[in-house]
Coordinates of C-alpha atoms in Angstrom, one line a residue:
M294 CA 90.0 117.0 100.0
A295 CA 87.6 116.8 97.2
G296 CA 86.8 113.2 98.0
G297 CA 85.6 114.1 101.6
E298 CA 86.4 112.4 104.8
I299 CA 86.4 108.6 105.4
D300 CA 84.0 107.6 108.1
V301 CA 85.5 104.3 109.2
S302 CA 82.0 102.9 109.7
E303 CA 81.1 103.3 106.0
S304 CA 80.9 100.3 103.8
S305 CA 82.8 100.9 100.6
R306 CA 86.0 99.8 98.9
F307 CA 89.0 101.9 100.3
I308 CA 92.5 101.7 99.1
Y309 CA 95.6 103.3 100.8
L310 CA 98.4 103.8 98.3
D311 CA 101.7 104.7 99.9
I312 CA 103.9 107.4 98.4
C313 CA 106.2 104.9 96.7
A314 CA 103.1 103.4 94.9
L315 CA 101.8 106.8 93.9
N316 CA 105.2 107.7 92.5
R317 CA 105.6 104.4 90.6
P318 CA 104.6 106.0 87.2
F319 CA 107.6 108.4 87.5
D320 CA 110.1 105.6 88.1
D321 CA 112.5 104.3 85.3
Q322 CA 110.2 102.1 83.2
D323 CA 113.1 100.0 81.7
Q324 CA 112.3 97.0 84.1
I325 CA 109.3 94.9 83.3
R326 CA 108.2 94.7 87.0
I327 CA 108.1 98.6 87.2
R328 CA 106.1 98.9 84.0
L329 CA 103.6 96.3 85.2
E330 CA 103.3 98.0 88.6
T331 CA 103.0 101.4 86.8
D332 CA 100.1 100.0 84.7
A333 CA 98.4 98.6 87.8
V334 CA 98.7 101.9 89.6
L335 CA 97.3 103.7 86.7
L336 CA 94.5 101.2 86.6
I337 CA 93.7 101.6 90.2
L338 CA 93.7 105.4 89.9
S339 CA 91.3 105.2 87.0
H340 CA 88.9 103.4 89.3
V341 CA 89.6 106.0 92.0
R342 CA 88.8 108.8 89.5
T343 CA 85.4 107.1 88.6
R344 CA 84.8 106.7 92.5
S345 CA 84.3 103.0 92.2
I346 CA 87.2 102.8 94.7
R347 CA 87.9 105.4 97.3
M348 CA 91.4 106.5 98.0
A349 CA 92.3 107.1 101.7
V350 CA 94.6 110.0 102.5
S351 CA 96.4 110.5 105.8
P352 CA 98.6 113.4 107.0
V353 CA 101.6 111.2 106.4
H354 CA 100.8 111.3 102.6
I355 CA 100.8 115.1 102.7
K356 CA 104.1 115.3 104.7
E357 CA 105.9 112.9 102.5
A358 CA 104.5 114.3 99.2
T359 CA 105.4 117.8 100.2
A360 CA 109.0 116.7 101.0
T361 CA 109.4 115.1 97.6
P362 CA 112.4 117.0 96.0
D363 CA 111.3 116.4 92.4
L364 CA 108.8 119.2 91.6
S365 CA 106.9 117.3 88.9
R366 CA 106.3 114.3 91.2
R367 CA 105.4 116.4 94.1
E368 CA 102.8 118.5 92.2
H369 CA 101.4 115.4 90.6
V370 CA 100.9 113.4 93.8
L371 CA 99.6 116.4 95.8
A372 CA 97.1 117.0 93.0
L373 CA 95.9 113.4 93.1
L374 CA 95.6 113.4 96.9
S375 CA 93.7 116.7 96.9
E376 CA 91.4 116.0 94.0
F377 CA 90.6 112.3 94.5
G378 CA 91.6 111.5 98.1
A379 CA 89.3 111.2 101.1
E380 CA 90.9 112.2 104.4
I381 CA 90.9 109.5 107.1
D382 CA 88.9 110.2 110.2
V383 CA 90.4 108.1 113.0
D384 CA 91.4 108.6 116.6
S385 CA 94.9 110.1 116.8
G386 CA 95.6 108.3 120.1
Q387 CA 94.8 105.0 118.4
V388 CA 97.0 105.9 115.5
R389 CA 100.0 106.7 117.9
Q390 CA 99.4 103.5 119.8
R391 CA 99.4 101.4 116.6
V392 CA 102.5 103.3 115.2
Q393 CA 104.3 102.5 118.5
H394 CA 103.5 98.8 118.1
L395 CA 104.5 98.7 114.5
L396 CA 107.8 100.5 115.3
Q397 CA 108.5 97.8 117.9
S398 CA 107.9 95.3 115.2
G399 CA 110.7 96.8 113.1
L400 CA 108.9 99.1 110.6
G401 CA 110.3 102.6 110.0
V402 CA 108.4 105.7 111.2
A403 CA 106.8 106.5 107.9
D404 CA 105.9 103.0 107.0
A405 CA 104.4 102.4 110.5
A406 CA 102.3 105.6 110.2
H407 CA 101.0 104.7 106.7
A408 CA 100.2 101.1 107.9
A409 CA 98.5 102.4 111.1
Y410 CA 96.3 104.8 109.1
A411 CA 95.4 102.2 106.5
E412 CA 94.6 99.6 109.1
L413 CA 92.5 101.9 111.4
S414 CA 90.5 103.1 108.2
G415 CA 89.9 99.6 107.1
S416 CA 91.6 100.3 103.7
D417 CA 93.6 97.8 101.6
F418 CA 97.3 98.8 101.8
V419 CA 99.2 99.0 98.5
T420 CA 102.9 99.5 98.1
V421 CA 105.6 98.6 95.7
D422 CA 108.1 97.8 98.6
D423 CA 108.5 94.1 99.0
R424 CA 110.4 94.3 102.3
L425 CA 107.6 96.4 103.7
I426 CA 105.0 93.8 102.5
R427 CA 107.0 91.1 104.2
Q428 CA 107.3 93.1 107.4
L429 CA 103.5 93.8 107.4
Q430 CA 102.7 90.0 107.0
R431 CA 104.8 89.4 110.0
T432 CA 103.0 92.0 112.0
R433 CA 99.7 90.4 111.1
L434 CA 98.2 93.6 110.0
N435 CA 94.4 93.4 110.2
I436 CA 94.0 94.5 106.5
W437 CA 95.0 93.2 103.2
S438 CA 98.5 94.5 102.0
G439 CA 100.3 93.9 98.7
T440 CA 101.6 95.2 95.4
P441 CA 99.5 97.2 92.9
T442 CA 99.4 94.2 90.6
A443 CA 98.3 91.9 93.4
Y444 CA 95.6 94.4 94.3
C445 CA 94.4 94.4 90.7
D446 CA 94.2 90.7 90.6
K447 CA 92.4 90.5 94.0
E448 CA 89.9 93.1 92.9
N449 CA 89.6 91.8 89.4
L450 CA 90.3 95.2 88.0
R451 CA 90.4 95.6 84.3

């Protein structure tokens, strides 16, 4: 990764965008919410490109992005992750333990893995999945989680 590794002891702003958020610009833009979230994702990525925000990347990102059937989406997301992402350096045993706890709370495997990596790296977790946000709020994740537009509001991104 061009962005290096994330040392969880570093103090900086880190964001963990799940694959759904990273793919938002490729979704049908006919709905206002999708257009707003697309604009928010693009704004976040502009800050990632200037390194004012660091984008956390986990093995789950790579696995999901590689499995994306649409070639254009797959190549775009993998390029973003490779060029601007910082690999998360956390204990794999802690990740497995947290994933198991999140699975017991009702999250799916990929969502639990993304959330565990985000939490253990201390990154804000951004997704466009409302159901996942509600589930994460019930699990009392130890990090902020929300939509791209909510993140832009929280961080006062312009």
